[in-house]
PDB file of C-alpha atoms and ligand atoms in Angstrom:
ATOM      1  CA  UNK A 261       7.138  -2.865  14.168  1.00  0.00           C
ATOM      2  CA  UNK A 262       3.675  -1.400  14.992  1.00  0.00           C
ATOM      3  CA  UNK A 263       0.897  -1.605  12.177  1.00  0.00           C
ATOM      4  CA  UNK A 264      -0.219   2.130  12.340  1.00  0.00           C
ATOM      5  CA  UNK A 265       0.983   5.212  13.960  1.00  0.00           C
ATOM      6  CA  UNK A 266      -0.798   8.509  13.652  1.00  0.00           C
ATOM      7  CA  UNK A 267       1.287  11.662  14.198  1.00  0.00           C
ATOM      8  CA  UNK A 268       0.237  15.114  14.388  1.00  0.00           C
ATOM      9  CA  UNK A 269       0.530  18.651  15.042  1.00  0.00           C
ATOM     10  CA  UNK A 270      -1.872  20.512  16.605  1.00  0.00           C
ATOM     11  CA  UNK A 271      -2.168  24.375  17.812  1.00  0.00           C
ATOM     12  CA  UNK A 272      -5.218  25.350  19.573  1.00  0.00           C
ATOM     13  CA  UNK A 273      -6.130  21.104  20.179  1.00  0.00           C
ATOM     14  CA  UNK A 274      -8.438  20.577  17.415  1.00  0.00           C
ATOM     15  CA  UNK A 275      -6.494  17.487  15.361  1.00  0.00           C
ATOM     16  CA  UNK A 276      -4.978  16.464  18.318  1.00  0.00           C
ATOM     17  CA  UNK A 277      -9.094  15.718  19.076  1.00  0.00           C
ATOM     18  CA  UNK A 278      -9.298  13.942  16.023  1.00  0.00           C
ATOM     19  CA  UNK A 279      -5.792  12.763  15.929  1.00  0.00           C
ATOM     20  CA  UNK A 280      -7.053  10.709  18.911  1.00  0.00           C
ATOM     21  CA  UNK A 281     -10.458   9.642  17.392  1.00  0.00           C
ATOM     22  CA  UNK A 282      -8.559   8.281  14.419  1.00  0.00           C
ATOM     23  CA  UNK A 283      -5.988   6.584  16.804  1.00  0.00           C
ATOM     24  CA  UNK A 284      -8.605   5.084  18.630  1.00  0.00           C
ATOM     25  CA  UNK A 285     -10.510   3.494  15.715  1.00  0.00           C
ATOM     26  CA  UNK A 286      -7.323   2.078  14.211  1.00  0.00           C
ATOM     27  CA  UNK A 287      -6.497   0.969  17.238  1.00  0.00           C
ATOM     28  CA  UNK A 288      -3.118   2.984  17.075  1.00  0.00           C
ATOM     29  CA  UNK A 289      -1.045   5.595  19.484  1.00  0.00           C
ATOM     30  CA  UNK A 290      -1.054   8.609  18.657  1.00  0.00           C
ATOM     31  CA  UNK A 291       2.454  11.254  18.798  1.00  0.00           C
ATOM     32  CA  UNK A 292       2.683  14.299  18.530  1.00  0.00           C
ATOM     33  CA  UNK A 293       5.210  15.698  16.526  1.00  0.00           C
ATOM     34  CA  UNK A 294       6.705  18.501  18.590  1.00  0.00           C
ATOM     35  CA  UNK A 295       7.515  15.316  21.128  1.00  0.00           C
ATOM     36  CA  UNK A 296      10.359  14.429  18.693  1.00  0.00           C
ATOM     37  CA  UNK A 297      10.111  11.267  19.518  1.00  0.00           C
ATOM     38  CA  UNK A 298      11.764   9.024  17.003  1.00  0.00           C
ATOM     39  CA  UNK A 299       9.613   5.751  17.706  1.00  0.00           C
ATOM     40  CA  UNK A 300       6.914   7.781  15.835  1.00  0.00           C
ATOM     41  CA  UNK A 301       7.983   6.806  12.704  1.00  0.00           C
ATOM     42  CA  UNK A 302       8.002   3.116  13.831  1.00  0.00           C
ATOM     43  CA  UNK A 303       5.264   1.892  12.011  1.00  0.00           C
ATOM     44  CA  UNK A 304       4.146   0.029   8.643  1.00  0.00           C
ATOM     45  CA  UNK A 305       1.367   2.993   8.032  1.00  0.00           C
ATOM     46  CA  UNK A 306       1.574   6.414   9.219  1.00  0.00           C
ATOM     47  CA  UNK A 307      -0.821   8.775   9.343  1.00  0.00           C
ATOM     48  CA  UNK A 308      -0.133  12.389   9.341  1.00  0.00           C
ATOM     49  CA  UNK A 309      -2.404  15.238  10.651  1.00  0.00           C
ATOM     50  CA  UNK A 310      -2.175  18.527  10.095  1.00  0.00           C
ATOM     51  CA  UNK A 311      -4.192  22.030  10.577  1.00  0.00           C
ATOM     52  CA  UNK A 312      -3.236  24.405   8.188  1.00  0.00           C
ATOM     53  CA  UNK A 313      -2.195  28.279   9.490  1.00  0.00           C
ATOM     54  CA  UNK A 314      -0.924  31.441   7.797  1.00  0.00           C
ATOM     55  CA  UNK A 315      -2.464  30.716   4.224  1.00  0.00           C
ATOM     56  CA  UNK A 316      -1.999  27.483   3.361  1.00  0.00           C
ATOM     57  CA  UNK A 317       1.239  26.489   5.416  1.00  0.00           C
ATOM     58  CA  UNK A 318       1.373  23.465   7.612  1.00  0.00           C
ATOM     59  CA  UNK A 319       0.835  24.197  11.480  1.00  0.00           C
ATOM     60  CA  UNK A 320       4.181  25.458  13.281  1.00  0.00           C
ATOM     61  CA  UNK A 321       5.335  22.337  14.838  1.00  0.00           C
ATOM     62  CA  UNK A 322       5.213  20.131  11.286  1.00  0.00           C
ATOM     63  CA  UNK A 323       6.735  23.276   9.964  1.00  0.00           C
ATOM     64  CA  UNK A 324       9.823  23.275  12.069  1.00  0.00           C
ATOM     65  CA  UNK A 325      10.000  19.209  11.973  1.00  0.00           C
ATOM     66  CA  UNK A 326       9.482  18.130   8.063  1.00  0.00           C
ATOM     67  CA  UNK A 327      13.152  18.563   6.642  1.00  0.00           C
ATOM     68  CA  UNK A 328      14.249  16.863   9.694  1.00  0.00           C
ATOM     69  CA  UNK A 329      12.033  13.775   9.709  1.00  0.00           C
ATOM     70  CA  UNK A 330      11.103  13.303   6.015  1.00  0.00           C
ATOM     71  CA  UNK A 331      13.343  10.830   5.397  1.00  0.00           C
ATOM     72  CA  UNK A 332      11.680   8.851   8.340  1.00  0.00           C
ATOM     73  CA  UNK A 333       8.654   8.095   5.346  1.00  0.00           C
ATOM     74  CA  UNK A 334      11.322   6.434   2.856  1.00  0.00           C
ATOM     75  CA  UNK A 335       9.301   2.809   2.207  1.00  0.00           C
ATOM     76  CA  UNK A 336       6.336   3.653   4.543  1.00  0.00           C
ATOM     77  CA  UNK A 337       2.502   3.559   3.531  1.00  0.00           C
ATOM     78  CA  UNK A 338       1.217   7.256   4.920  1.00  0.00           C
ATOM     79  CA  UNK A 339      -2.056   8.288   4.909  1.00  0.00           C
ATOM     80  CA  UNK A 340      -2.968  12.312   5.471  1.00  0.00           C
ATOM     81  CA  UNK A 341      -5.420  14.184   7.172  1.00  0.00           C
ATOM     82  CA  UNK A 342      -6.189  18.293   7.798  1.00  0.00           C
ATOM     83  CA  UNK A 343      -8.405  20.098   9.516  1.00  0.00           C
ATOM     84  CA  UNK A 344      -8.873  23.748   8.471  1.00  0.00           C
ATOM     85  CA  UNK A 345     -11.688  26.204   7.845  1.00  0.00           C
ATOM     86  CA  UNK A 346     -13.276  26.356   4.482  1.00  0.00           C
ATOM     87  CA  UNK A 347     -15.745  28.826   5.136  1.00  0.00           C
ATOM     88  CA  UNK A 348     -12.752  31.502   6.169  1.00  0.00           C
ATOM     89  CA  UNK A 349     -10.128  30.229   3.950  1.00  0.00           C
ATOM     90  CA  UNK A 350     -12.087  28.336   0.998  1.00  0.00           C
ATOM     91  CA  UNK A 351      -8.972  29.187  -1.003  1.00  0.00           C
ATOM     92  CA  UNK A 352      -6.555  27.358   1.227  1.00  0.00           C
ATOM     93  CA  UNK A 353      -8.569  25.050   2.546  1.00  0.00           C
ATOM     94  CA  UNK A 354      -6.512  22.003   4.459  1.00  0.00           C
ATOM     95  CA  UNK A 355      -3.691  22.651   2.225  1.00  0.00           C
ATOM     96  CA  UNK A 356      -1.191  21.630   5.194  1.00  0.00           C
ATOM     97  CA  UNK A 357      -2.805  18.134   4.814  1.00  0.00           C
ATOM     98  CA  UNK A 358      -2.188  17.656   0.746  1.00  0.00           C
ATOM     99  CA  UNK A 359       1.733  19.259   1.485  1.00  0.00           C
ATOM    100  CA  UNK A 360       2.703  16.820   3.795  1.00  0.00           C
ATOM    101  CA  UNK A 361       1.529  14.066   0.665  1.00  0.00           C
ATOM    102  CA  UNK A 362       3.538  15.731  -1.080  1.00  0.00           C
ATOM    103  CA  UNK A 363       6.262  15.227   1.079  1.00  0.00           C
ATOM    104  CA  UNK A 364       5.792  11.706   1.936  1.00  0.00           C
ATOM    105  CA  UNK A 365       5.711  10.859  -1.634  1.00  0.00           C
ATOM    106  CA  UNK A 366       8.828  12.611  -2.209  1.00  0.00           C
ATOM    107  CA  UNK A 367      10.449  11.053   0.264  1.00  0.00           C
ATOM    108  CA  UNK A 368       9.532   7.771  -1.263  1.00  0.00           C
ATOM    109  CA  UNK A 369       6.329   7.009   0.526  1.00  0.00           C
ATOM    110  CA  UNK A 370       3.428   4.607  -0.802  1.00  0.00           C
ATOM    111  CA  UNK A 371      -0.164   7.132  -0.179  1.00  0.00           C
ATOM    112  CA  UNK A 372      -2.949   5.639   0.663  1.00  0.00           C
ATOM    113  CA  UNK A 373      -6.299   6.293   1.042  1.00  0.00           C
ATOM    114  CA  UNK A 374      -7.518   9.748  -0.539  1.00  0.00           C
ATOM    115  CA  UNK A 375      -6.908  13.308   1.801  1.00  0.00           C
ATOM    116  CA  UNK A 376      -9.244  13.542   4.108  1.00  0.00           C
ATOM    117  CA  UNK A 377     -10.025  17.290   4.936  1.00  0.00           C
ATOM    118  CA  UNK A 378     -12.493  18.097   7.838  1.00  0.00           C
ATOM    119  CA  UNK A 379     -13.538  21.291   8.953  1.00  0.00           C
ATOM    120  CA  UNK A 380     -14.726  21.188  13.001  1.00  0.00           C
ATOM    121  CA  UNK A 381     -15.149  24.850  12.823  1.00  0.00           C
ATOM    122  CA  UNK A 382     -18.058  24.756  10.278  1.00  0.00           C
ATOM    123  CA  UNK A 383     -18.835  21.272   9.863  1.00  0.00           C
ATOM    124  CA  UNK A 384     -18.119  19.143  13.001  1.00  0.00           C
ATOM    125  CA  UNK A 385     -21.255  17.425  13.139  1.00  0.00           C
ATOM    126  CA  UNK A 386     -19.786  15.764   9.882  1.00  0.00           C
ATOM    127  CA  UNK A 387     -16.551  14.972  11.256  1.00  0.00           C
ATOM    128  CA  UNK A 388     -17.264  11.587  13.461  1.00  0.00           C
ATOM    129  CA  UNK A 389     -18.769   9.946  10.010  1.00  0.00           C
ATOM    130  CA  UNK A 390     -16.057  11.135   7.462  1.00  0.00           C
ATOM    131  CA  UNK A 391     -13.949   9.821  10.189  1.00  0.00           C
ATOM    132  CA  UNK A 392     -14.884   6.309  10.283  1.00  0.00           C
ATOM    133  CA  UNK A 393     -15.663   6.027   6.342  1.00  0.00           C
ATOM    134  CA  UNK A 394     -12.150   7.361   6.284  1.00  0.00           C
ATOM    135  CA  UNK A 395     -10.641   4.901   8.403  1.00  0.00           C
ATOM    136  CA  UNK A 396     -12.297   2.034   6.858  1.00  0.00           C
ATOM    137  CA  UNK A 397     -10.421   2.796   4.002  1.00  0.00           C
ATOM    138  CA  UNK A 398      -7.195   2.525   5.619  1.00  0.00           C
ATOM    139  CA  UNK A 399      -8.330  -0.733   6.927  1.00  0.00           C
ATOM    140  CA  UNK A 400      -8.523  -1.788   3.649  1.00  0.00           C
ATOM    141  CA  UNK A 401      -4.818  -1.053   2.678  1.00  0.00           C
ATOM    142  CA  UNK A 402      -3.376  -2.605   5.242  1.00  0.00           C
TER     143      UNK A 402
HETATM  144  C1  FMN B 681      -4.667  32.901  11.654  1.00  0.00           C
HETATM  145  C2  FMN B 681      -5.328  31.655  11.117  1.00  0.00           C
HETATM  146  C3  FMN B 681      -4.983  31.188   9.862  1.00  0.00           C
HETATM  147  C4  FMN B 681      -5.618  30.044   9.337  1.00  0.00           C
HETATM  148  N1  FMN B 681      -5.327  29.655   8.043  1.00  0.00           N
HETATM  149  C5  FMN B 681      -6.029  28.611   7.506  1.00  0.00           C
HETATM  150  C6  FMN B 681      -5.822  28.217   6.136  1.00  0.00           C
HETATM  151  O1  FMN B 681      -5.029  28.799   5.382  1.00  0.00           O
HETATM  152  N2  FMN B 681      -6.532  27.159   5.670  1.00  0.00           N
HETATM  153  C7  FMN B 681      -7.435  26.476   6.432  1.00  0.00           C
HETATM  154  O2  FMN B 681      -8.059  25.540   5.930  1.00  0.00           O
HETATM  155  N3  FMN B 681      -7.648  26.819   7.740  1.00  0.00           N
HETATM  156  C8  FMN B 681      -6.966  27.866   8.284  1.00  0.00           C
HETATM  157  N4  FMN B 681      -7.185  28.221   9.601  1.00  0.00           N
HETATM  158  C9  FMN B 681      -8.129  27.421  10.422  1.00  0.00           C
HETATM  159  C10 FMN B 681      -7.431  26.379  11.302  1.00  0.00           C
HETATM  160  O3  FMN B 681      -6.686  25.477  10.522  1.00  0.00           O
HETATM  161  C11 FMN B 681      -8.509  25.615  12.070  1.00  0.00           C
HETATM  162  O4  FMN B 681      -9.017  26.456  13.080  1.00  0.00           O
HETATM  163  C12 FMN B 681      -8.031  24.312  12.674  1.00  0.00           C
HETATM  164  O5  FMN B 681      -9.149  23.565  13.126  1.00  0.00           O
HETATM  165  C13 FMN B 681      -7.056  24.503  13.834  1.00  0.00           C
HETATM  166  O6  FMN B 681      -6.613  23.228  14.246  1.00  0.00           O
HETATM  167  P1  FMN B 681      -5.540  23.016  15.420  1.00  0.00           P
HETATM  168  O7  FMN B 681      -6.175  23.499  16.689  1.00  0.00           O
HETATM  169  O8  FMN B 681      -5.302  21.556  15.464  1.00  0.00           O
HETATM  170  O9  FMN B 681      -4.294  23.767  15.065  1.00  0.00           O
HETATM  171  C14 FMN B 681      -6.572  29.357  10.115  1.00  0.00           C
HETATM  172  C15 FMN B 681      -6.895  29.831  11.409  1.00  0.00           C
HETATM  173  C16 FMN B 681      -6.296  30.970  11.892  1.00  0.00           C
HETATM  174  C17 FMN B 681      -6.713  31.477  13.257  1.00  0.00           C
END
């Protein structure tokens, strides 16, 4: 089984970007999750990305996949991220990212690391250094 896969679902290509930064510094492959491509879930630590639409709900392709792949995070350590815009919704900021927690913990996963929310609309010049401190992190827990 691989060490780390990060999977992700993306709409207009902005955590797929960082989907693939994250990938790339955990020396990981990245999926994304309207693939459905079971092998995803192949790994000791996943880590889920998601941008958060509507108010507050997880992008459209993690939308129509959770109920079907939850159980996929039974015994798994997952680690989320979100990307969102807390400028234009500061009251739902990356709340796609803390709901799929919610549902890897429910399905019996072991979270690590804390949520790590960026915002590339706003703040992308901070994104490349929450990024690695994040990662390092996840390192650490492996
Ligand atoms: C109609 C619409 C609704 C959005 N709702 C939220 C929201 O509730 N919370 C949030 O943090 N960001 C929200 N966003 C911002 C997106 O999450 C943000 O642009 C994100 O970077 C898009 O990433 P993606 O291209 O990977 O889907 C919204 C954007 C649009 C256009």
């Amino acid at each position: 089984m691989d060490k780390v896969h990060v999977i992700y679902g993306s709409t207009t290509g902005m955590t797929e970007a960082v989907a693939e930064k994250i990938a790339k510094a955990l020396d990981a492959q990245a999926f994304n999750i309207n693939a459905g491509d079971a092998a995803a879930f192949d790994a000791e630590l996943l880590v889920l990305g998601s941008s958060t639409w509507g108010v507050g709900d997880l992008q459209d392709d993690w939308a129509a996949q959770i109920d079907a792949v939850k159980a996929n995070f039974a015994g798994k350590k997952v680690a989320t991220f979100g990307l969102g815009d807390s400028v234009g919704f500061a009251d739902s900021f990356c709340v796609a990212a803390e709901t799929l927690a919610t549902a890897a913990k429910d399905a019996g996963a072991t979270l690590v690391g804390e949520v790590l929310k960026l915002d590339d609309t706003n703040e992308a010049d901070q994104t490349d250094s929450k990024i690695a401190a994040w990662v390092e992190t996840l390192k650490a827990a492996l």
